[in-house]
Amino acid sequence: MDGQKTILVAEDEEDIRELLKSVLERSGYNVVLAEDGKKALVSVREKKPDLIILDLMLPFLSGWEVCVEIKRDPKLSQIPVIVLTATSLDQAKLAKVNADDYLAKPCSSQELTTRVAALLKKSSAAEKTKPDANPYGTNRLL
């Protein structure tokens, strides 16, 4: 594996989706796209991205519903989620779906990449401090 982080962008507006993809790819990330909530959930389960950027107003399944499903699944719940919204969002609503952060649309590319990098760093640090299920480590032959 080359160490390149994968980010899923779930956004129904094609222009915004492509803009987010462009900004993230220029920052060195691999980007997977989904244009609705159902496709987003399928992509999350198949690709296991390192981070998800999720528009709240998606067709078929809303971003709220997608986020709840992701955070409810023990295999996916550790994936950081940034929700995108065109409306103001209070911390109580954010906490209700267990999203890790949110960005108000429109946002600058610098704000986007800064938040993404911070969450990936936090997620990576949390992963490193997780206790190993094998008390002898993973590199043992026995």
Tab-separated table of C-alpha atoms in Angstrom:
chain	number	residue	atom	x	y	z
A	1	MET	CA	0.000	0.000	0.000
A	2	ASP	CA	1.307	3.449	-0.883
A	3	GLY	CA	-0.009	5.238	2.208
A	4	GLN	CA	-2.255	7.557	0.216
A	5	LYS	CA	-5.428	8.287	2.171
A	6	THR	CA	-8.805	7.706	0.532
A	7	ILE	CA	-11.653	10.158	1.021
A	8	LEU	CA	-15.254	9.509	0.057
A	9	VAL	CA	-17.111	12.624	-1.095
A	10	ALA	CA	-20.902	12.210	-1.033
A	11	GLU	CA	-22.469	15.266	-2.683
A	12	ASP	CA	-25.443	15.415	-5.044
A	13	GLU	CA	-24.442	18.640	-6.801
A	14	GLU	CA	-22.003	17.651	-9.538
A	15	ASP	CA	-20.159	20.995	-9.643
A	16	ILE	CA	-19.480	20.922	-5.910
A	17	ARG	CA	-18.588	17.216	-6.001
A	18	GLU	CA	-16.039	17.761	-8.769
A	19	LEU	CA	-14.615	20.857	-7.067
A	20	LEU	CA	-14.124	18.955	-3.803
A	21	LYS	CA	-12.500	16.104	-5.728
A	22	SER	CA	-10.110	18.489	-7.463
A	23	VAL	CA	-9.085	20.246	-4.232
A	24	LEU	CA	-8.543	16.967	-2.387
A	25	GLU	CA	-6.608	15.314	-5.225
A	26	ARG	CA	-4.317	18.351	-5.444
A	27	SER	CA	-3.640	17.807	-1.743
A	28	GLY	CA	-2.553	14.226	-2.434
A	29	TYR	CA	-5.668	12.271	-1.510
A	30	ASN	CA	-7.361	9.486	-3.452
A	31	VAL	CA	-11.023	10.487	-3.899
A	32	VAL	CA	-14.095	8.281	-4.325
A	33	LEU	CA	-17.353	9.987	-5.346
A	34	ALA	CA	-21.008	9.255	-4.597
A	35	GLU	CA	-23.964	11.346	-5.758
A	36	ASP	CA	-26.613	9.996	-3.380
A	37	GLY	CA	-26.980	8.457	0.055
A	38	LYS	CA	-27.463	4.869	-1.105
A	39	LYS	CA	-24.327	4.955	-3.262
A	40	ALA	CA	-22.432	6.599	-0.410
A	41	LEU	CA	-23.262	3.730	1.967
A	42	VAL	CA	-22.295	1.119	-0.627
A	43	SER	CA	-18.984	2.918	-1.263
A	44	VAL	CA	-18.229	3.206	2.452
A	45	ARG	CA	-18.787	-0.515	2.946
A	46	GLU	CA	-16.787	-1.523	-0.151
A	47	LYS	CA	-13.920	0.983	-0.067
A	48	LYS	CA	-13.546	1.604	3.701
A	49	PRO	CA	-12.303	5.178	3.142
A	50	ASP	CA	-10.064	6.939	5.652
A	51	LEU	CA	-12.493	9.876	5.864
A	52	ILE	CA	-15.954	10.789	4.576
A	53	ILE	CA	-17.210	14.194	3.463
A	54	LEU	CA	-20.981	13.975	3.530
A	55	ASP	CA	-23.554	16.454	2.249
A	56	LEU	CA	-26.630	16.434	4.474
A	57	MET	CA	-29.153	16.949	1.667
A	58	LEU	CA	-28.612	13.801	-0.412
A	59	PRO	CA	-31.283	12.008	-2.454
A	60	PHE	CA	-32.587	8.514	-1.512
A	61	LEU	CA	-30.911	8.521	1.917
A	62	SER	CA	-30.119	11.833	3.581
A	63	GLY	CA	-26.661	12.607	4.880
A	64	TRP	CA	-28.134	12.385	8.372
A	65	GLU	CA	-29.296	8.811	7.727
A	66	VAL	CA	-26.001	7.822	6.112
A	67	CYS	CA	-24.006	9.209	9.038
A	68	VAL	CA	-26.169	7.382	11.581
A	69	GLU	CA	-25.732	4.095	9.666
A	70	ILE	CA	-21.952	4.531	9.461
A	71	LYS	CA	-21.565	5.386	13.136
A	72	ARG	CA	-23.858	2.496	14.143
A	73	ASP	CA	-21.731	-0.095	12.315
A	74	PRO	CA	-18.778	-1.266	14.472
A	75	LYS	CA	-16.669	-1.918	11.348
A	76	LEU	CA	-17.195	1.640	10.063
A	77	SER	CA	-17.803	3.752	13.151
A	78	GLN	CA	-14.163	4.843	13.512
A	79	ILE	CA	-14.128	6.493	10.071
A	80	PRO	CA	-14.182	10.274	10.596
A	81	VAL	CA	-17.136	12.075	9.015
A	82	ILE	CA	-17.269	15.737	8.032
A	83	VAL	CA	-20.786	16.864	7.191
A	84	LEU	CA	-21.398	19.609	4.646
A	85	THR	CA	-24.342	21.899	5.072
A	86	ALA	CA	-25.686	25.032	3.452
A	87	THR	CA	-27.505	25.897	6.683
A	88	SER	CA	-26.209	26.641	10.148
A	89	LEU	CA	-25.759	23.562	12.273
A	90	ASP	CA	-25.681	23.506	16.028
A	91	GLN	CA	-23.430	21.227	18.044
A	92	ALA	CA	-26.398	19.288	19.458
A	93	LYS	CA	-27.484	18.178	15.971
A	94	LEU	CA	-23.897	17.310	15.097
A	95	ALA	CA	-23.553	15.222	18.254
A	96	LYS	CA	-26.860	13.465	17.570
A	97	VAL	CA	-25.467	11.783	14.456
A	98	ASN	CA	-21.917	11.435	15.846
A	99	ALA	CA	-20.360	13.411	12.993
A	100	ASP	CA	-16.783	14.427	13.747
A	101	ASP	CA	-16.890	17.899	12.197
A	102	TYR	CA	-18.894	20.056	9.853
A	103	LEU	CA	-18.271	22.625	7.157
A	104	ALA	CA	-20.723	25.271	6.042
A	105	LYS	CA	-21.093	25.702	2.282
A	106	PRO	CA	-19.430	27.545	0.722
A	107	CYS	CA	-16.053	26.984	2.365
A	108	SER	CA	-12.540	27.784	1.239
A	109	SER	CA	-10.279	25.061	-0.117
A	110	GLN	CA	-7.801	25.885	2.654
A	111	GLU	CA	-10.430	25.379	5.361
A	112	LEU	CA	-11.461	22.085	3.764
A	113	THR	CA	-7.932	20.692	3.504
A	114	THR	CA	-7.017	21.901	7.003
A	115	ARG	CA	-10.029	20.179	8.569
A	116	VAL	CA	-9.454	16.997	6.551
A	117	ALA	CA	-5.778	16.835	7.553
A	118	ALA	CA	-6.609	17.468	11.222
A	119	LEU	CA	-9.226	14.711	11.345
A	120	LEU	CA	-6.988	12.237	9.525
A	121	LYS	CA	-4.154	13.000	11.945
A	122	LYS	CA	-6.476	12.584	14.942
A	123	SER	CA	-7.856	9.340	13.513
A	124	SER	CA	-4.368	7.996	12.813
A	125	ALA	CA	-3.220	8.832	16.357
A	126	ALA	CA	-6.273	7.086	17.824
A	127	GLU	CA	-5.597	4.013	15.677
A	128	LYS	CA	-1.984	3.819	16.908
A	129	THR	CA	-3.042	3.897	20.565
A	130	LYS	CA	-5.602	1.122	20.118
A	131	PRO	CA	-4.545	-1.999	22.049
A	132	ASP	CA	-3.354	-4.826	19.825
A	133	ALA	CA	-5.690	-7.830	19.914
A	134	ASN	CA	-2.649	-10.108	19.712
A	135	PRO	CA	-0.542	-9.643	22.869
A	136	TYR	CA	2.529	-10.924	21.014
A	137	GLY	CA	2.276	-8.368	18.214
A	138	THR	CA	1.547	-8.896	14.554
A	139	ASN	CA	5.065	-9.738	13.355
A	140	ARG	CA	5.506	-12.956	15.326
A	141	LEU	CA	5.899	-16.241	13.478
A	142	LEU	CA	4.442	-18.410	16.242
